XYZ file of C-alpha atoms in Angstrom:
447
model
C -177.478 133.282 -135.157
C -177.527 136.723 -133.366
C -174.521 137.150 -131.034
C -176.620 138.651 -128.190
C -178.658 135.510 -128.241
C -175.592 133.309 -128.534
C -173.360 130.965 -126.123
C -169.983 132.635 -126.596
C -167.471 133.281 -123.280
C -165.027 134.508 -124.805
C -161.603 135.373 -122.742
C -159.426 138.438 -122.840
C -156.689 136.573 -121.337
C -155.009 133.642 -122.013
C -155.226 130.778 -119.351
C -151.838 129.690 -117.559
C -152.379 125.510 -118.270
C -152.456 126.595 -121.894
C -149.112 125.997 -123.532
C -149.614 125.785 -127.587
C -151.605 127.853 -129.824
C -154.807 125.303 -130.509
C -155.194 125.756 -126.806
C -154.992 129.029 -126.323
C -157.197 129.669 -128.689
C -159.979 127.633 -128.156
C -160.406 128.490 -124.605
C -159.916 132.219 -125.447
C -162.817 131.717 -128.226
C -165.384 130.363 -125.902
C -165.025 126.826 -127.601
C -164.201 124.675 -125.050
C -163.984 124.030 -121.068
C -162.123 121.486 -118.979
C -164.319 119.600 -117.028
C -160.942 117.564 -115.404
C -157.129 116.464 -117.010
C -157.702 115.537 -120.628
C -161.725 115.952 -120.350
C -163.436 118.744 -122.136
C -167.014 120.421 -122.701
C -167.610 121.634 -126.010
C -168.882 125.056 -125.492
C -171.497 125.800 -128.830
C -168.985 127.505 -130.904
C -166.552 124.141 -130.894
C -169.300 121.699 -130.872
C -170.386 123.378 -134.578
C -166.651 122.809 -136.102
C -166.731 119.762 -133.999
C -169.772 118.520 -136.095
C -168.532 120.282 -139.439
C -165.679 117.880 -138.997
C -167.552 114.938 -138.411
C -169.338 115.715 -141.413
C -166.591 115.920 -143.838
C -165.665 112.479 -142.502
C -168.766 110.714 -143.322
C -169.339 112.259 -146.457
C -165.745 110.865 -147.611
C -166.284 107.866 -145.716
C -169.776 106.936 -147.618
C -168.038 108.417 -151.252
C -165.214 105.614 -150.665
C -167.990 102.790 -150.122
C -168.118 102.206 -146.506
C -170.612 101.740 -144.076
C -171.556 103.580 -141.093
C -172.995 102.618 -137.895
C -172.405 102.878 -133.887
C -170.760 101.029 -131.338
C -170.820 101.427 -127.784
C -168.194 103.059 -125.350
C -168.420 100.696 -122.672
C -166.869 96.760 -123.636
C -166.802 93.962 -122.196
C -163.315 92.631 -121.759
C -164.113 89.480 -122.006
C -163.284 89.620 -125.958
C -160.661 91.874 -125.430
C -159.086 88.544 -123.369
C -160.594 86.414 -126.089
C -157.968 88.379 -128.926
C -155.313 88.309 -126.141
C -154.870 92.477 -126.110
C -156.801 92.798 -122.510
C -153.450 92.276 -120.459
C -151.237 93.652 -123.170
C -152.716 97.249 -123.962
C -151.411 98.777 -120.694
C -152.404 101.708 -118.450
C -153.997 102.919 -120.898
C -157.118 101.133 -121.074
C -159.467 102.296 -118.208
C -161.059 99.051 -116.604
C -164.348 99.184 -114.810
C -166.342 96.606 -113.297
C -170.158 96.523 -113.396
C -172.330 95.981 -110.042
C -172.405 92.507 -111.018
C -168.459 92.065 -110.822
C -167.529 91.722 -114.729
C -164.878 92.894 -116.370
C -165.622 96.013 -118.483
C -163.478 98.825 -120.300
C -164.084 102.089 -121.921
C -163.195 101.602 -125.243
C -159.666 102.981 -127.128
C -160.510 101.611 -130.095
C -162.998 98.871 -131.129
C -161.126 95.659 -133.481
C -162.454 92.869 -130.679
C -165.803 94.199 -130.939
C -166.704 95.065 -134.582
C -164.531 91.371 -134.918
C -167.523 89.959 -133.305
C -170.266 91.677 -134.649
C -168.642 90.296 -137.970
C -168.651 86.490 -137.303
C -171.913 86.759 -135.831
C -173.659 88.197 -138.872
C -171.559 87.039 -141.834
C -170.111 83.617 -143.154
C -169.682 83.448 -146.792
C -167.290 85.092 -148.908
C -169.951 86.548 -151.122
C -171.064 88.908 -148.507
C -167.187 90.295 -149.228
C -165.628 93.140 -149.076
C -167.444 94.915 -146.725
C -165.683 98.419 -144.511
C -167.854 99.380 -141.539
C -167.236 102.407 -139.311
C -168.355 104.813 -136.667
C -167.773 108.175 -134.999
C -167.391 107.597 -131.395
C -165.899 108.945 -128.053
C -162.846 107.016 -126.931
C -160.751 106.690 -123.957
C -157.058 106.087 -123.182
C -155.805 107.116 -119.841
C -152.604 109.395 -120.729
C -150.203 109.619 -118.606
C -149.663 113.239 -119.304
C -152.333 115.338 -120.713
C -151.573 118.314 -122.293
C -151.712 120.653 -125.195
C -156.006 120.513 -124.762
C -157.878 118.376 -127.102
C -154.325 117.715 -128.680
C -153.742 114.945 -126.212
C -156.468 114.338 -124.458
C -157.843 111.526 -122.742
C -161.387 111.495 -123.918
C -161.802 112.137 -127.397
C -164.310 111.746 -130.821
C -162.678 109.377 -133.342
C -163.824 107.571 -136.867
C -162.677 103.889 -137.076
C -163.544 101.602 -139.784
C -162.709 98.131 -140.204
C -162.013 96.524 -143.655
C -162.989 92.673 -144.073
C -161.710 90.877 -147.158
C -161.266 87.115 -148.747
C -157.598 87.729 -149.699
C -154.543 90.358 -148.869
C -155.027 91.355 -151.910
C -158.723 92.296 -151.588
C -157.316 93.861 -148.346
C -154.704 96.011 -149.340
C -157.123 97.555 -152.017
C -159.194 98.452 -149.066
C -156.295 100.075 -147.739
C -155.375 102.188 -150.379
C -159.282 102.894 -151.020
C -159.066 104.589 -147.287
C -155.766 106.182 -147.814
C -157.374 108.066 -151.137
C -160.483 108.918 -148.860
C -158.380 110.276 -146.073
C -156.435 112.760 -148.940
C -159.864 113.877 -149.825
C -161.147 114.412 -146.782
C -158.000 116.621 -145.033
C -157.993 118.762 -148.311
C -161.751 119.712 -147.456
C -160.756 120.593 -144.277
C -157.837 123.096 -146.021
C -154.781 120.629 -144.438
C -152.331 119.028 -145.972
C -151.724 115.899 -144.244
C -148.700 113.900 -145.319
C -149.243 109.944 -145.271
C -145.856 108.659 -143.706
C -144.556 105.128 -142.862
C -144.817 104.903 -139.045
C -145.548 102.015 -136.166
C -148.287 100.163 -135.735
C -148.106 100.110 -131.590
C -150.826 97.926 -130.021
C -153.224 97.572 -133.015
C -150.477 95.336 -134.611
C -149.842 94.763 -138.216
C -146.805 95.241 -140.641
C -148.429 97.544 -143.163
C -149.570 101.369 -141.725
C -149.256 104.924 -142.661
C -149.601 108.027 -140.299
C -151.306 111.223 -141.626
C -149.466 114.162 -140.020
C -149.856 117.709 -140.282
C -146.735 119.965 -140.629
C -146.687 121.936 -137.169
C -144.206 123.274 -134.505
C -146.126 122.161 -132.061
C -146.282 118.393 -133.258
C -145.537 116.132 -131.327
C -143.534 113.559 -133.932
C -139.954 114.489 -135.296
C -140.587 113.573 -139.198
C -138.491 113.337 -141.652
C -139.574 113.825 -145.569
C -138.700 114.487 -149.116
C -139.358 118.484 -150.028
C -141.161 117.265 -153.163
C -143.880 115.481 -151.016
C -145.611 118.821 -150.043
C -146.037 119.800 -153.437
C -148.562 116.930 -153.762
C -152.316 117.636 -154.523
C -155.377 115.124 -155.028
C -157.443 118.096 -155.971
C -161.033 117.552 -157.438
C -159.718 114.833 -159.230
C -162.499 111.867 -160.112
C -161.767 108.467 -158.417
C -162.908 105.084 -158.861
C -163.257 103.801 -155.120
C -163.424 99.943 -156.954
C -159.897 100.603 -159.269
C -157.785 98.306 -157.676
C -155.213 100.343 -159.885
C -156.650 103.756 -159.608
C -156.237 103.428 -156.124
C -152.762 102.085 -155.982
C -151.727 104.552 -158.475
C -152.404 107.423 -155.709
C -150.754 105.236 -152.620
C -147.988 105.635 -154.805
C -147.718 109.245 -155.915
C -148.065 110.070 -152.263
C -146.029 107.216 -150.900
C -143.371 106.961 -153.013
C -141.057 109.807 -151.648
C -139.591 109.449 -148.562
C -141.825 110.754 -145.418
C -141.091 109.114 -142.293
C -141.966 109.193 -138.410
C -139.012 108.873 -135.919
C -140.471 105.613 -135.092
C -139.493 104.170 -138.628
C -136.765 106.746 -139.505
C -134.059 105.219 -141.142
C -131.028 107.392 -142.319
C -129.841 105.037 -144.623
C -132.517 105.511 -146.872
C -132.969 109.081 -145.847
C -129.251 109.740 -147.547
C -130.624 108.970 -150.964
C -132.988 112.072 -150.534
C -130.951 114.882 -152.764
C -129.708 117.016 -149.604
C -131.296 120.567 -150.935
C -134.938 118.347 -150.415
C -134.163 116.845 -147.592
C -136.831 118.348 -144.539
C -137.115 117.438 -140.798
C -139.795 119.241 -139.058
C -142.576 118.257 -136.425
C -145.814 117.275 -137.292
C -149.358 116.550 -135.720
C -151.093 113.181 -136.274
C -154.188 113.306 -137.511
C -155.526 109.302 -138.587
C -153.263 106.319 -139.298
C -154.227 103.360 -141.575
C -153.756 99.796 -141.080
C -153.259 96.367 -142.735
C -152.408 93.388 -140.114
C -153.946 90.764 -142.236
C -155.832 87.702 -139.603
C -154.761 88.760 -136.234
C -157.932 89.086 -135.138
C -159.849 86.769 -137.339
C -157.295 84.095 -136.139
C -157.682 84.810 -132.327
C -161.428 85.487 -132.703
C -162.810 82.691 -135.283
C -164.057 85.376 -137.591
C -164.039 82.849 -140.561
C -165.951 82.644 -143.925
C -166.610 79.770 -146.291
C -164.891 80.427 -149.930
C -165.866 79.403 -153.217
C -165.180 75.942 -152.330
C -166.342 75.990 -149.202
C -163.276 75.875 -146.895
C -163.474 77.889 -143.571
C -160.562 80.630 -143.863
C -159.644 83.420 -141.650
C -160.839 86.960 -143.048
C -158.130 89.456 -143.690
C -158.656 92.899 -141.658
C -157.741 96.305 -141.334
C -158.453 99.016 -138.872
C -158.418 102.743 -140.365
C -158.680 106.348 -137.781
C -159.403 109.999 -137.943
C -158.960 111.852 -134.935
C -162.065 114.352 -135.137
C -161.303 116.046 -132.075
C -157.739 116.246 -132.397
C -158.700 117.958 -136.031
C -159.781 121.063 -134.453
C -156.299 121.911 -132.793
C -154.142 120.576 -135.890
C -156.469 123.090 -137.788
C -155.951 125.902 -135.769
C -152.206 124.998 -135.207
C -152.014 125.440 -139.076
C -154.283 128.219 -139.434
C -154.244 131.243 -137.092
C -152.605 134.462 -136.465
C -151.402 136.775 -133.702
C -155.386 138.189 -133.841
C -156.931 134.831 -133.459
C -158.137 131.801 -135.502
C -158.418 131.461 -139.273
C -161.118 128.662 -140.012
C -161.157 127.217 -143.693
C -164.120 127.351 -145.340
C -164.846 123.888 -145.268
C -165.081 123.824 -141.679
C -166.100 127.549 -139.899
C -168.539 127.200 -137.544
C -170.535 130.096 -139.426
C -170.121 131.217 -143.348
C -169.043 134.944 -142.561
C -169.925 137.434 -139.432
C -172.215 140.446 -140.000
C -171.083 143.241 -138.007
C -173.427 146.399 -137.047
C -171.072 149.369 -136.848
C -173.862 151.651 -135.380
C -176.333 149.465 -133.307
C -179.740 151.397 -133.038
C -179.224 153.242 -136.311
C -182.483 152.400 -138.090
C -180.548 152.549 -141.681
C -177.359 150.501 -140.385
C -180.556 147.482 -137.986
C -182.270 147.574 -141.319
C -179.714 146.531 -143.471
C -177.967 144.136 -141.108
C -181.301 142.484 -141.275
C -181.607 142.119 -144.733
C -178.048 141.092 -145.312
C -178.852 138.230 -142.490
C -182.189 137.028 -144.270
C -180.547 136.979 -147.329
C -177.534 135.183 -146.259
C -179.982 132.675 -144.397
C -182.214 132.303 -147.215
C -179.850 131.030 -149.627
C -178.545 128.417 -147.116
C -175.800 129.869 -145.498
C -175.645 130.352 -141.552
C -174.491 133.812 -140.535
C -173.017 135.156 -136.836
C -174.568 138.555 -136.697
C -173.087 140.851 -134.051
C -175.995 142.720 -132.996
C -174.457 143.601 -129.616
C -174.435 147.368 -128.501
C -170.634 147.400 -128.374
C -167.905 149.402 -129.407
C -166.618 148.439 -133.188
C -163.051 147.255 -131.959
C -164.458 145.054 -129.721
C -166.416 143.151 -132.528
C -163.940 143.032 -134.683
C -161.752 141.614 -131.979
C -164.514 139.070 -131.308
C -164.751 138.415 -135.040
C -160.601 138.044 -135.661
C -160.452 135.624 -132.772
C -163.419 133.667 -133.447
C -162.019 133.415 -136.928
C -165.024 133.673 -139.608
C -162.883 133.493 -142.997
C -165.730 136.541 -144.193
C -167.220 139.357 -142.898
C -169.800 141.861 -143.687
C -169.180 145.263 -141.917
C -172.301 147.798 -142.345
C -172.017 151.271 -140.845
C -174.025 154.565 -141.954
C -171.084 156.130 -143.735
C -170.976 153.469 -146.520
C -174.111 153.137 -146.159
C -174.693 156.280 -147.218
C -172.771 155.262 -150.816
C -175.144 152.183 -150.907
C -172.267 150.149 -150.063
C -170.672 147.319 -147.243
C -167.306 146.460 -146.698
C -166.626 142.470 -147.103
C -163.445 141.488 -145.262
C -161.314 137.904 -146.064
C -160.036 137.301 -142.902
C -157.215 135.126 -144.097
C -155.896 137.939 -146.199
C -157.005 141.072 -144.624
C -158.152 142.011 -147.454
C -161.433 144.055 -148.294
C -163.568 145.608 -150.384
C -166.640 148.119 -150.541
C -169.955 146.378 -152.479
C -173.475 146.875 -153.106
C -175.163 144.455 -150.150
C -176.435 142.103 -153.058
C -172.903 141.328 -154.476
C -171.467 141.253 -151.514
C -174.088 138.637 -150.807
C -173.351 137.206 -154.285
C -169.279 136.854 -153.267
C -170.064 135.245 -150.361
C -172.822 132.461 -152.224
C -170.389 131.765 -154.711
C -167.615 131.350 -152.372
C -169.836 128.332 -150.779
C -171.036 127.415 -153.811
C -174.617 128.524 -153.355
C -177.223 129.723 -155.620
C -178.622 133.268 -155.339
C -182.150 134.414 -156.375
């Protein structure tokens, strides 16, 4: 993509309404607009980490066994009355009525309807276990807003729903998404810490949070020192280990990590004081267990080996892909603007034309972005007739983790300047191994 051709309204200033970094940021890097409270347009630049994202989640989501498909926004609420959660959920849930007078709702999550899209299509035991999930918009009507895609009200989720013969089979499923969710936060370059919390209005007795460490969360948490030492790494995994997988829930459950919601002092104390931590922290997905709730309410039964109708144990399992954006700037970012990870930049590195109209400095720009393009990798090229500080403002704020810089004088010494924007760091190369840097950074194959 050439930058004179892009989408990319950048700010100078920082809006008022914009009170924490993510924010800030994304409106100040063209990546977002508010269309009303809680409701945004993603503006090309965020709609490209937006899908990066998304991405990552499937790809972890698929590795781990499960199933994707795509359920609608609207409901009806007559299941929602049918599991008894229609009355209960609160203000929360934004009810609509068709023209022909029935109930409806915009959907905050989706355990009534994938519920019945089970019992409809499934009624022996041998079609168990089976996870199913999607990536869809949701809706919950906050009462406050704030903080931009943070809290919004409108807002892209993944939710997958385990269905299992026993607990046992069930709690397997749970741990299988609790490794899949460490795998897919590391891609993303986060650490989020899985940590006992509520279950709220889903229900259930068995749930962890994933939060992000962040002084802008919005959860007090409270955790053992030790617990952010934790890795899963490249490391192989069985997704069908029952003990594989419950080895992991507990070398990354084991220590204490707690919400305020579950927070307990008592057991707290027995944390040696000099690892004791309290900090904030940003939730980013939550796992659940609550065994037949809704296979009770609902009749989602299947016949067992000998034939008996029983009740199919569930769990419900989120990301927040939206919210990911802001935790990942809120974790990654400095007083010049936003530091994407690798796994998730919206372009591999920014090519920046010190001298635009040189025919030396146009002709190399062009070969470093073929190059770059032909090997697989999508390059921003700032081909713009603008001063240099102004790109590399554009470029610092925008947050490429690379970028090229090609101007006559190095070019003169057959040589670029590659820039890590996370360090600061850089160094003058030959275009083709600074091409080759770049390749193997991404893991891509040159010539």
């Amino acid at each position: 993509m050439r930058l004179s051709r892009y989408f990319l309204p950048v700010l100078k200033e920082t809006p008022a309404e914009a009170q924490i970094v993510s924010h800030r940021l994304m409106l100040r890097a063209g990546m977002i607009k508010q269309a009303s409270a809680g409701i945004y347009s993603w503006l090309p630049l965020g709609y490209r980490v937006l899908r990066n994202i998304e991405q990552i989640v499937h790809e972890e989501q698929v590795r781990a066994g499960h199933i994707p498909m795509l359920m609608p926004t609207l409901q009806s609420a007559d299941l929602w009355k049918e599991s008894g959660r229609y009355d209960a959920y609160g203000p929360e849930m934004l009810r609509i009525r068709d023209r022909q007078d029935r109930d409806m709702l915009y959907g905050p999550t989706n355990e009534e309807m994938i519920t019945d899209i089970f019992r409809s299509h499934v009624g022996s035991y041998k079609d168990l276990p089976l996870t199913l999930y999607h990536i869809q918009w949701k809706f919950r009507d906050e009462i406050r807003p704030r903080f931009g895609v943070m809290r919004g009200r409108e807002f892209l989720m993944k939710d997958g729903y385990n269905f299992d013969l026993t607990k046992e089979d069930a709690l397997h499923a749970y741990n299988r998404h609790l490794v899949s969710y460490l795998r897919t936060y590391e891609r993303m370059g986060l650490q989020a810490i899985p940590m006992r919390a509520d279950s709220g209005p889903i229900g259930g007795d068995d749930t962890h949070e994933f939060l992000v460490l962040a002084e802008t969360g919005e959860s007090e948490v409270f955790y053992d020192a030790q617990i952010t030492d934790l890795k899963f790494g490249d490391r192989a995994i069985d997704y069908d280990d029952v003990a594989q997988c419950q080895a992991v829930l507990e070398e990354f459950t084991s220590r204490y990590a707690r919400t305020d919601e579950t927070h307990d002092e008592a057991e707290f104390a027995k944390v040696p004081a000099d690892r004791q931590r309290t900090a904030r922290g940003i939730e980013v997905g939550q796992i659940f267990y609550f065994g037949t709730k809704y296979s009770d309410a609902m009749g989602a039964t299947v016949a067992d080996a000998e034939g008996n109708r029983v009740p199919v144990h569930m769990g419900s399992h989120g990301i927040g892909v939206s919210r990911l954006l802001g935790a990942i700037i809120e974790a990654s970012h400095d007083e010049n603007g936003i530091i994407w990870p690798e796994g998730v930049t919206p372009f591999h590195c920014g090519i920046v034309n010190l001298k635009q109209g040189d025919d030396e400095a146009d002709a190399a720009c062009e070969a470093l972005y073929a190059s770059l393009t032909a090997i697989g990798l999508e390059p921003l090229y700032d081909d713009r007739n603008e001063r240099a500080g102004g790109k590399f403002a554009t470029m610092d704020l925008i947050g490429l983790p690379w970028r090229i810089t090609v101007g006559p004088r190095g070019l003169k010494n057959g040589v670029v300047e590659l820039t890590s924007r996370r360090s600061g760091e850089s160094e003058e190369l030959p275009p083709e191994q600074a091409i080759a840097k770049v390749a193997a950074i991404y893991g891509k194959m040159v010539g």
